[in-house]
Coordinates of C-alpha atoms in Angstrom, one line a residue:
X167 CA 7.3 -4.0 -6.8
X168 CA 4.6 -5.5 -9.3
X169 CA 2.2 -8.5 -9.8
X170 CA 4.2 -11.5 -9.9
X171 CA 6.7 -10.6 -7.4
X172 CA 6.3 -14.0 -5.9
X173 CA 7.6 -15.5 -8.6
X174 CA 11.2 -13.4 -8.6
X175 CA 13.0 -15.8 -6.2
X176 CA 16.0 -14.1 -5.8
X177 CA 14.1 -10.8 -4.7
X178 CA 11.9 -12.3 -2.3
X179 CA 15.0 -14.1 -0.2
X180 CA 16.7 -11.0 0.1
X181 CA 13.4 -9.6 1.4
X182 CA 13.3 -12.5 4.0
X183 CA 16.8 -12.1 5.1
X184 CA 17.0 -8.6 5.6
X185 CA 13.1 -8.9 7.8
X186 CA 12.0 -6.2 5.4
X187 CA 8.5 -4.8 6.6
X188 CA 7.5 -3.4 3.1
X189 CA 7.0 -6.3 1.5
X190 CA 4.9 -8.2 4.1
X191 CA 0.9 -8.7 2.1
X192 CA 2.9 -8.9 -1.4
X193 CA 3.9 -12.3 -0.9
X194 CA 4.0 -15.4 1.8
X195 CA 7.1 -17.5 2.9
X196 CA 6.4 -21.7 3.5
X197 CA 8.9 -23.3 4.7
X198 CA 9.5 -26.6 3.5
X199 CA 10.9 -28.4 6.9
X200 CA 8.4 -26.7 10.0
X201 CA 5.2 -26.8 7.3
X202 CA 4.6 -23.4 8.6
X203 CA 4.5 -20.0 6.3
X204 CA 5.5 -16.5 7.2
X205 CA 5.3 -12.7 6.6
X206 CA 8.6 -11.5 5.1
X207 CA 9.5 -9.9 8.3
X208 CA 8.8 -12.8 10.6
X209 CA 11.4 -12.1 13.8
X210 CA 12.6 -15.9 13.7
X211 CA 16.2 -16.9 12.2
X212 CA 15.4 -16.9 8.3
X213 CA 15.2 -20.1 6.8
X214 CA 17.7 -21.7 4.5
X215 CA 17.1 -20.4 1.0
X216 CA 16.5 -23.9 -0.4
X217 CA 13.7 -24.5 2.0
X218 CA 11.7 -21.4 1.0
X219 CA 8.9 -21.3 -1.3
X220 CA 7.2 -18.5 -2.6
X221 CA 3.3 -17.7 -2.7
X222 CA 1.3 -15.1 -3.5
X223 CA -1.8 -15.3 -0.9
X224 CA -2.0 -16.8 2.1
X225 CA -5.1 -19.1 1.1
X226 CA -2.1 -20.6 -1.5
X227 CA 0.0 -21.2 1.3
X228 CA -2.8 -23.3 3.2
X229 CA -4.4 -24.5 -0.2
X230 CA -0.5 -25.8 -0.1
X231 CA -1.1 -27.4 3.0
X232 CA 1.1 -24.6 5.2
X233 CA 0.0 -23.4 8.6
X234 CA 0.3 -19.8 9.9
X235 CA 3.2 -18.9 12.0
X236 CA 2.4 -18.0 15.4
X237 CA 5.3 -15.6 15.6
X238 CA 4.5 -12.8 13.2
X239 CA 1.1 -13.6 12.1
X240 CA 0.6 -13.6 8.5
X241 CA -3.0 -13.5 8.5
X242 CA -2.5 -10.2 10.3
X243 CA -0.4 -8.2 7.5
X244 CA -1.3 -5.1 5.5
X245 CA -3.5 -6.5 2.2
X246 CA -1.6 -6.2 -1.2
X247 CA -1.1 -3.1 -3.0
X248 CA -2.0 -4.8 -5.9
X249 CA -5.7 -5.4 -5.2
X250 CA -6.4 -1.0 -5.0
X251 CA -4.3 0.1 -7.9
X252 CA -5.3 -2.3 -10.4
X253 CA -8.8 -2.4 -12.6
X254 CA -8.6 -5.4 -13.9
X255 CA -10.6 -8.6 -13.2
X256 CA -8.5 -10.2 -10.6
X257 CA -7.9 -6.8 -8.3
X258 CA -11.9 -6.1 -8.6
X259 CA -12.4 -10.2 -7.8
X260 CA -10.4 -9.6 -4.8
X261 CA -12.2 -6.0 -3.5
X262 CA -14.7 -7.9 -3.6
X263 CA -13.5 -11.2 -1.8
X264 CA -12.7 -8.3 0.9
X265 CA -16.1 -7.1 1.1
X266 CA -17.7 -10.7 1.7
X267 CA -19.4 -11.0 -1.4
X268 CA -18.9 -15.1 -1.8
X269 CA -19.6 -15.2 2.0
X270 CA -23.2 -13.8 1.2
X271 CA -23.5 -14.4 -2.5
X272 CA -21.0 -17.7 -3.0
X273 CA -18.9 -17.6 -6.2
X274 CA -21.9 -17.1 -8.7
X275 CA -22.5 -14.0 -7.1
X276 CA -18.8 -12.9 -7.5
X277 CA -19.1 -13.7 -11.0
X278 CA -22.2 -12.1 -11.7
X279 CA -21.2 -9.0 -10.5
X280 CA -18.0 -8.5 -12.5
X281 CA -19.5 -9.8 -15.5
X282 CA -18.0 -13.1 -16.1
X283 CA -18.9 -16.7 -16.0
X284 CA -17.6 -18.8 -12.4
X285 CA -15.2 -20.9 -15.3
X286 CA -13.2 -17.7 -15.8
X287 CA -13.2 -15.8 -12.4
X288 CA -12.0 -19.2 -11.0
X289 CA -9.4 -19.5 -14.0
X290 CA -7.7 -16.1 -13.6
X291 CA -7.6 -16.2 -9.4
X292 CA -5.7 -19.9 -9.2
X293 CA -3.4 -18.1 -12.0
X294 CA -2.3 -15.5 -10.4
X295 CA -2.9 -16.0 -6.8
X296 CA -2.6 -19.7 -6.7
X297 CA -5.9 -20.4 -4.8
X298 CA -9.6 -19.6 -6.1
X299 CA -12.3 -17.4 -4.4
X300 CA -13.6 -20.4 -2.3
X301 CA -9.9 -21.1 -1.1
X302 CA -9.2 -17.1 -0.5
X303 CA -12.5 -16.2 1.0
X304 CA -11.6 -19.2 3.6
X305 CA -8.8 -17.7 4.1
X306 CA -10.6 -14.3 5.1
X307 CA -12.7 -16.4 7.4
X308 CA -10.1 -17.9 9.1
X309 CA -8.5 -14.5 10.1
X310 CA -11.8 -13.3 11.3
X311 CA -12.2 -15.7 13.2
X312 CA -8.9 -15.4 15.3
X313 CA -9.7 -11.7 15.6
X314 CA -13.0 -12.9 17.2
X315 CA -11.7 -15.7 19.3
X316 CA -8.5 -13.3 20.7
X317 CA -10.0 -10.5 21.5
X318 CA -14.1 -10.9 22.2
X319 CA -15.6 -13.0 25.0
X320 CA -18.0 -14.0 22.3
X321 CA -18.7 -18.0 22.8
X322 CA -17.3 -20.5 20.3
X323 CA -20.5 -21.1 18.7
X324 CA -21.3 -17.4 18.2
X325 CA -17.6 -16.7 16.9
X326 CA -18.0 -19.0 14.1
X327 CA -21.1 -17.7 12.7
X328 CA -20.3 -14.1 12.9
X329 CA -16.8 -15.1 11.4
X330 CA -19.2 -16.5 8.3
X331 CA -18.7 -20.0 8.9
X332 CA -21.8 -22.7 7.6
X333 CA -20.9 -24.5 10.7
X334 CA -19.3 -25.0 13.9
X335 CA -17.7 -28.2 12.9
X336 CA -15.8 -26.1 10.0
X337 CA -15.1 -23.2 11.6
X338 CA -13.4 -25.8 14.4
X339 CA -11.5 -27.6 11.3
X340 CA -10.2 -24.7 9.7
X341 CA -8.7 -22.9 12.5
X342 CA -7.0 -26.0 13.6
X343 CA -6.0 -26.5 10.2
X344 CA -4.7 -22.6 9.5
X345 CA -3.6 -21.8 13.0
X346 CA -2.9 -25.7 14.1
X347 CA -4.5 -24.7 17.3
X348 CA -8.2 -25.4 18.2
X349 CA -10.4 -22.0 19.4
X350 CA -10.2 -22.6 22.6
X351 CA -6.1 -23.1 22.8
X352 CA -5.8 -20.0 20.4
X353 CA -8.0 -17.9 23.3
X354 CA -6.1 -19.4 25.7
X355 CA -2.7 -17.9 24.4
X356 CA -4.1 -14.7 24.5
X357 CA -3.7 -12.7 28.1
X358 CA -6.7 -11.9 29.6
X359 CA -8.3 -8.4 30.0
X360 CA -9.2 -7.4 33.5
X361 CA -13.0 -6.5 33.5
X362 CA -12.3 -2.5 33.4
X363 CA -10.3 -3.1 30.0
X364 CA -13.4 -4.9 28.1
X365 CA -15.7 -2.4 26.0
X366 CA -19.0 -1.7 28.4
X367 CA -20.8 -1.8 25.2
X368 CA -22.0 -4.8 23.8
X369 CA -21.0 -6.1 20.1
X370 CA -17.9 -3.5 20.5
X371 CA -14.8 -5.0 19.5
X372 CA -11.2 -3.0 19.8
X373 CA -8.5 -4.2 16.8
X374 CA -5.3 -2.9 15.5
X375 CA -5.4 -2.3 11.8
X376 CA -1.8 -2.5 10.3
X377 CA -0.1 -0.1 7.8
X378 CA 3.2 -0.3 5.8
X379 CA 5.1 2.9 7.2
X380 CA 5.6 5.3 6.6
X381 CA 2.2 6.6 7.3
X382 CA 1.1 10.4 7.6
X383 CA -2.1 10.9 9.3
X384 CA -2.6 14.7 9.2
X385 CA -4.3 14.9 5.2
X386 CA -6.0 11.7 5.6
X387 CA -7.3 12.2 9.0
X388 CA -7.5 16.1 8.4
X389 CA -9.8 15.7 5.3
X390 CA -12.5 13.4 6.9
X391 CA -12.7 15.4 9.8
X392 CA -12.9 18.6 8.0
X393 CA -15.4 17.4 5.8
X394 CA -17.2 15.2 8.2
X395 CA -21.3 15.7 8.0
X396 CA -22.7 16.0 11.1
X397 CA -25.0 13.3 12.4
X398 CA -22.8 10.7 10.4
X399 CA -19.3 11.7 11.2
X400 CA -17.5 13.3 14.1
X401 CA -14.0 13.9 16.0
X402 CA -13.6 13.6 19.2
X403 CA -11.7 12.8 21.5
X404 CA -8.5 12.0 19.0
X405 CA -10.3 9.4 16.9
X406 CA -12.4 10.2 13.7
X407 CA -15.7 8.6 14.5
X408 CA -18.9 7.3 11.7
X409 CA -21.6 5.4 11.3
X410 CA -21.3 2.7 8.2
X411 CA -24.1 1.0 6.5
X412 CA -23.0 -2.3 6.2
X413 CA -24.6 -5.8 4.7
X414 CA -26.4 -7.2 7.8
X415 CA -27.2 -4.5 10.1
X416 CA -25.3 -0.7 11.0
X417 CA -22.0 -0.1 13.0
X418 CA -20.4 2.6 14.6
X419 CA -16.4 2.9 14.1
X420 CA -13.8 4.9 15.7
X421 CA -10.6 5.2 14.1
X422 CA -6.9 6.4 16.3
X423 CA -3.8 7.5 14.5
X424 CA -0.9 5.8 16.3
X425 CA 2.9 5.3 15.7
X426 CA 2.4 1.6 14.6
X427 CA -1.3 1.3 13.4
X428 CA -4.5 2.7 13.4
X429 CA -6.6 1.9 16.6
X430 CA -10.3 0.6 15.8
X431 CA -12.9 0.2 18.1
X432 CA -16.3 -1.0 15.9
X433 CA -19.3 -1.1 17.4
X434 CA -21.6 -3.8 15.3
X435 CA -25.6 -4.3 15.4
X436 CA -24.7 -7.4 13.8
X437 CA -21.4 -9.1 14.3
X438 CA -21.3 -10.9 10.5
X439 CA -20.5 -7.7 9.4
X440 CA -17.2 -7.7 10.9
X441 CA -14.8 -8.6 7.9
X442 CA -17.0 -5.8 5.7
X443 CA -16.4 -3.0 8.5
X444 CA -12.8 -3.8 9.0
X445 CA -12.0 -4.2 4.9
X446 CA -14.4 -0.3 4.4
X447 CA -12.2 1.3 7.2
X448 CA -8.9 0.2 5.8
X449 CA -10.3 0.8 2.6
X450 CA -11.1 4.7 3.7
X451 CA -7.8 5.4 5.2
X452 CA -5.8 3.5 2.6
X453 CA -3.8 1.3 4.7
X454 CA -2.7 -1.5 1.9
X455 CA -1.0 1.5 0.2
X456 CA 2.7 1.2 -0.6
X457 CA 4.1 4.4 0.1
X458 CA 7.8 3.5 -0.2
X459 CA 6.6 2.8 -4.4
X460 CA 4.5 6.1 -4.1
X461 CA 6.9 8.6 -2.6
X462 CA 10.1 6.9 -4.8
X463 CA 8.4 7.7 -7.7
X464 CA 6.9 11.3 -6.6
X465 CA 10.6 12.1 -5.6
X466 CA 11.7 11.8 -9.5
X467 CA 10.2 15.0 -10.0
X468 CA 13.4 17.9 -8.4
X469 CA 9.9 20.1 -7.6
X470 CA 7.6 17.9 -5.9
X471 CA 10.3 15.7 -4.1
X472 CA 10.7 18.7 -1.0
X473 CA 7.0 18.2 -0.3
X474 CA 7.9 14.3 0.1
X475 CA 10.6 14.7 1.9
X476 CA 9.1 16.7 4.3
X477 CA 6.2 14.8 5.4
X478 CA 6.5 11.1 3.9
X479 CA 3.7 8.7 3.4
X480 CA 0.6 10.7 2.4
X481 CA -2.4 8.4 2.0
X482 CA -5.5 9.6 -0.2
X483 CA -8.5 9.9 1.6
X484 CA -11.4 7.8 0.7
X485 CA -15.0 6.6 1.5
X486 CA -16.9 3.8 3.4
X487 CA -19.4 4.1 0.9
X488 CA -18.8 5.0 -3.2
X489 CA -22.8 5.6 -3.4
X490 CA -22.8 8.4 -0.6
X491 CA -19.3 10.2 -1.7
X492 CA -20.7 10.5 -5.5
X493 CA -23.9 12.3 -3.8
X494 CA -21.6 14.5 -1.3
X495 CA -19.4 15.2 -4.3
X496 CA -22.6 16.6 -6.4
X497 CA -23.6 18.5 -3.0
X498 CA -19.6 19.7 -2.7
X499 CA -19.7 21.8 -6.3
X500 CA -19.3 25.5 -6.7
X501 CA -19.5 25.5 -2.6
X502 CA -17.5 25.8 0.4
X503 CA -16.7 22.5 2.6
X504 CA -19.0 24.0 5.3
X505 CA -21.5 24.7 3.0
X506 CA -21.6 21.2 1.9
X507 CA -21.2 20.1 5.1
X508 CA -24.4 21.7 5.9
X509 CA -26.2 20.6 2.8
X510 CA -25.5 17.1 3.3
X511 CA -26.8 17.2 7.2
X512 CA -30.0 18.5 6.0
X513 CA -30.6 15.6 3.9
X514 CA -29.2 13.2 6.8
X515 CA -31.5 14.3 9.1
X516 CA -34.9 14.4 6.9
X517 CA -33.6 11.0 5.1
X518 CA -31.1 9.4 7.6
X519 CA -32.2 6.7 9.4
X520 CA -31.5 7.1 13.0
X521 CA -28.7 5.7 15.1
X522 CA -28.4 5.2 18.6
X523 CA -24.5 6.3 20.0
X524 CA -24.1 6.1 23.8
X525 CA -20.4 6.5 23.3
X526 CA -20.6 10.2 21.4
X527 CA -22.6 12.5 18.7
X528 CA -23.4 10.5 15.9
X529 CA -27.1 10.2 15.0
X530 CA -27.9 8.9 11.9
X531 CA -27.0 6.9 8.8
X532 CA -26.5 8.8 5.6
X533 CA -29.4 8.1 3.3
X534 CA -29.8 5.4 0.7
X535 CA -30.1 6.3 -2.8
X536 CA -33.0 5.1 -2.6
X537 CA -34.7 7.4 -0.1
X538 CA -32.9 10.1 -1.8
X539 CA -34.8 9.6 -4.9
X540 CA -37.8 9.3 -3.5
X541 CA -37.2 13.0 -2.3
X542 CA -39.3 15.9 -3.5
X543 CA -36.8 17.8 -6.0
X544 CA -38.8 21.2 -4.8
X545 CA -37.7 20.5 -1.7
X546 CA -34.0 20.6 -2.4
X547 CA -32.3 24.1 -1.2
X548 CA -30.2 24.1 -4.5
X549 CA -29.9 25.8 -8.3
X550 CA -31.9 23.9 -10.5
X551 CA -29.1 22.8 -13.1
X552 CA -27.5 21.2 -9.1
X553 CA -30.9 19.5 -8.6
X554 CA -30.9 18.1 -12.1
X555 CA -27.5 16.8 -11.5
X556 CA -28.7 15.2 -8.1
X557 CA -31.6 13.7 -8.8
X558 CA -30.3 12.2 -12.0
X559 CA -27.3 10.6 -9.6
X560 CA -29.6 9.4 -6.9
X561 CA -31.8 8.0 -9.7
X562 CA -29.0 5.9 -11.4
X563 CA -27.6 5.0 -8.3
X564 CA -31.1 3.6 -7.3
X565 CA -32.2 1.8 -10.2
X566 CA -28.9 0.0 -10.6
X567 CA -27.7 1.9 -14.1
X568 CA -24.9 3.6 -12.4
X569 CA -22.7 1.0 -10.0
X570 CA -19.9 2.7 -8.4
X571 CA -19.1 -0.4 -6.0
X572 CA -15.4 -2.2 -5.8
X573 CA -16.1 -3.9 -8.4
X574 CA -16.8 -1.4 -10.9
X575 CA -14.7 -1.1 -13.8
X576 CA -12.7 2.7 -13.7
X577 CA -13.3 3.4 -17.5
X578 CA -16.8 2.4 -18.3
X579 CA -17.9 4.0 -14.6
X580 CA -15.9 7.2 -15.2
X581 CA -17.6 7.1 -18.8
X582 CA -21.0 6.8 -17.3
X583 CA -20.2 9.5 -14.6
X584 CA -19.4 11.9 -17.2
X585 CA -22.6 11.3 -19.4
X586 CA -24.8 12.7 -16.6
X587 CA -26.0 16.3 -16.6
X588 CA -23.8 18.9 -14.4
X589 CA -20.8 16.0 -14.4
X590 CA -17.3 17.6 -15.4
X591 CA -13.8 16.1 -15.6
X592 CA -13.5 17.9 -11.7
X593 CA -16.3 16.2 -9.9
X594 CA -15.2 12.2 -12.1
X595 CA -12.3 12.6 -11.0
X596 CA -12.7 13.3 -7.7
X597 CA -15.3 10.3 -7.3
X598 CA -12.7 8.4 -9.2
X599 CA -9.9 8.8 -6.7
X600 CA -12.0 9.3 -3.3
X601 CA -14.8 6.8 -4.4
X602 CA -13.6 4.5 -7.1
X603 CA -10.3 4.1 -5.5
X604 CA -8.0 5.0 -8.9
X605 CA -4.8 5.8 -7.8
X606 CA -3.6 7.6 -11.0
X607 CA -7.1 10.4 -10.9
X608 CA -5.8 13.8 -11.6
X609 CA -7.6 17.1 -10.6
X610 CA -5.6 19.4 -12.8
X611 CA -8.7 22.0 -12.8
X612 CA -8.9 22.2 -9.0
X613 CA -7.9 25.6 -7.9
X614 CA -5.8 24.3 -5.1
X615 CA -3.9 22.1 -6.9
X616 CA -3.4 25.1 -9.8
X617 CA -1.9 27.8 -6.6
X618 CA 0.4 24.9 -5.2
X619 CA 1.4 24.3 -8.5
X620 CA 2.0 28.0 -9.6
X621 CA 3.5 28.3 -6.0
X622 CA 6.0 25.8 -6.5
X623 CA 7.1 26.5 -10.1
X624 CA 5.1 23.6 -11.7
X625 CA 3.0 24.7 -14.7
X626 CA -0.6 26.0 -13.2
X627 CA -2.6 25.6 -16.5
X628 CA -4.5 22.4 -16.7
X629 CA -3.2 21.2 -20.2
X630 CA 0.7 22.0 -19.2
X631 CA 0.2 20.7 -15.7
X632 CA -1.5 17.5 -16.9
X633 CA 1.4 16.7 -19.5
X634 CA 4.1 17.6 -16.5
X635 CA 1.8 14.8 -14.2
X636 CA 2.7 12.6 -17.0
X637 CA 5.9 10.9 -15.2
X638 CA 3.9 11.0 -11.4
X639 CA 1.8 8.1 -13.1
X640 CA 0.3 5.7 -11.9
X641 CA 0.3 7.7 -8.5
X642 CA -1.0 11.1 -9.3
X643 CA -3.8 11.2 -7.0
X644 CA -1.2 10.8 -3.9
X645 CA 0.5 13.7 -6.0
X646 CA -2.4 15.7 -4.9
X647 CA -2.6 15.3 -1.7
X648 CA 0.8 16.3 -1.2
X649 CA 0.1 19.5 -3.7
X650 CA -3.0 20.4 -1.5
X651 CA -1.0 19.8 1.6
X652 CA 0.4 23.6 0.3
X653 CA -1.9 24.6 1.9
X654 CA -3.5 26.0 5.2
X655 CA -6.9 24.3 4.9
X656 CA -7.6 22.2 8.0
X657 CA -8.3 19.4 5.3
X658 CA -4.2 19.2 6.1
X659 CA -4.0 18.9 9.5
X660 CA -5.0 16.4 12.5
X661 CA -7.1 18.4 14.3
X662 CA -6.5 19.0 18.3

């Protein structure tokens, strides 16, 4: 599968016909005679192949004049692949579009921040996606708001604000338009919740975030929770729990591995923040992965194929926030996870700011980078070369010289990265793939990924190893999650 897809019409019928779940977020079916588009997998009888056209957004399919089937939901698929393993300026136009940048910044805000006049953003998004930011971020809004009006007892009027609608009028034309039901006949579909089932606390919403399967939840889920810093992160009770920082106030998440999806119940200070919470989370687990694309090509190798075959669908695990995983990277060298661990909760709890959690143990936000460089360097229990290294970090990272945010462009930021004192290949890459999001960042150095490697007859030299990684590309960081899975670290296992 690759950009364009849409476009291969023979491809995307057979898709259609045979209900295939793995394709659902890489392109939309509108039918010509019901005016109504589809995921590929939509349950109904497949349309006649001359009455199918192919988009590749959803916002195309409305800018087309389609509405959303209320079957199966399109508004309610995975995202596309495309958008995470892609550097270029459409994919970091549409990271951003996810985090609600032209919701609080309008277009010349998306274009400032990739660098690039409104003229050309717009040009390259109706090119390839068939709608421009206005039209797709609409689109987002529109499917924020149904996630509001079906499962909050939030008020009309309240529901279209926090869903980042200008006005209620709008918000009350577009869903009519998108959904071709008004709010209140789209809440009234939806089966009530007896009193007992509604969250007690207030702002909490409980969603369903989809995943193309297969999924395995052990590395992704194992890591965070292994790794978690106390006072920000916690398990318990079967869900990974953590406070995010988020554009309009804080919020509390709690995320539950199941069969089908990932449970998600977000607690919000601020309820605008919604389509930013939900976009970080799947963003953290990796949930618009592809892994039927990933593990096909991982299997080419006759050495590394066993370790797919035995536990499919390995996602990498990565971060809410690029800003605080660069810092707990620098805090991570040369030291043991708990060690880090502990590092990073001394700084959370001096220059956190506190959080209230009636439903569990988390106190605090992890700090800004801007209260982190206002910290006394003396103060920091760390070599000096380490302190160097951090305070350089926290001072880019404050000042605005260093931007490691979704729209960052890989080369220049891994560039940057390694121009900073105490900043090796390890510790880029590693902000690269957990951070950054690049699904091709390799960690040849890391000594677990040179013992699974020796272990399994791969070379264990970085240079050798690296040229062997050659035919994993463009997935080698999913190649080392299923190398470190090798091992017995609880980073690879759901804990109990």
């Amino acid at each position: 599968m690759q950009n364009g897809m849409y476009t291969d019409r023979e491809r995307c019928v057979r898709a259609v016909q045979s209900k295939d779940a793995r394709f659902d977020g890489w392109f939309f079916t509108a039918v010509l005679t019901t005016g109504i588009y589809c995921r590929p997998s939509c349950p109904v009888v497949p349309p006649k192949p001359q009455n199918m056209v192919f988009h590749p957004s959803a916002a195309a399919c409305q800018q087309a004049g389609f509405r959303a089937c209320k079957r199966c939901r399109p508004d309610t698929t995975p995202g596309s692949p495309e958008w995470n393993q892609r550097a270029d300026l459409v994919a970091r136009a549409m990271r951003l579009i996810a985090d609600g940048v032209v919701d609080r910044e309008g277009v010349p805000g998306l274009a400032a921040r990739l660098g690039y006049s409104t003229r050309q953003v717009e040009r390259q998004l109706l090119a390839e996606l068939g709608a421009g930011p206005l039209a797709l971020a609409r689109a987002q809004r529109a499917q924020t708001a149904r996630l509001l009006i079906e499962t909050t007892e939030l008020p009309v009027a309240e529901a279209a604000f926090a869903s980042g609608f200008a006005s209620i009028r709008t918000f009350n034309d577009t869903v009519r338009e998108v959904f071709a039901l008004s709010p209140s006949e789209l809440r009234a579909r939806v089966p009530r919740k007896s009193p007992s089932a509604r969250p007690a606390t207030p702002g909490t919403l409980v969603l369903r975030l989809p995943f193309r399967a297969p999924l395995n939840p052990d590395n992704v889920f194992g890591h965070l929770a292994a790794t978690g810093v106390p006072g920000v992160e916690e398990w318990r009770d079967g869900a990974f729990r953590r406070t995010l920082r988020l554009p309009y106030g804080h919020g509390i998440v709690a995320l539950t591995p199941n069969a089908d999806h990932i449970g998600c119940r977000l607690t919000l200070s601020d309820l605008r923040d919604l389509t930013v919470a939900i976009s970080r989370c799947r963003r953290m687990l990796d949930l618009d992965a592809d892994p039927v694309a990933v593990d096909d090509q991982l299997r080419t190798d006759p050495l590394l194929a066993p370790l797919v075959d035995k536990a499919p669908g390995r996602r990498v695990p990565r971060t809410v926030d690029e800003a605080e995983f660069a810092v707990r990277a620098v805090l991570g060298q040369q030291v043991s996870t708990a060690a880090a661990r502990t590092h990073a909760a001394r700084l959370v709890t001096a220059h956190g700011e506190p959080v209230d959690d009636p439903e569990g143990g988390l106190t605090h936000l992890f700090p800004t980078a801007e209260a982190l460089a206002a910290v006394d360097p003396d103060t920091l229990a760390m070599p000096r070369t380490r302190r160097t290294t951090f305070t350089t970090l926290v001072g880019q990272l404050a000042d605005g010289t260093m931007n490691l945010g979704v729209e960052s462009d890989w080369p220049k930021t891994r560039a940057a990265l390694l121009a900073l004192p105490g900043f090796g290949p390890w510790t880029v890459d590693v902000i690269a793939m957990r951070a950054l999001g690049d699904p091709d960042a390799f960690l040849p150095t890391d000594l677990g990924i040179r013992r699974a490697a020796k272990e399994l007859g791969l070379p264990s030299t970085p240079a050798a190893l690296t040229a062997r990684a050659a035919g994993w590309r463009p997935w080698r960081a999913y190649a080392v999650q299923y190398l470190w899975a090798t091992d017995s670290h609880p980073i690879n296992f759901l804990p109990v």
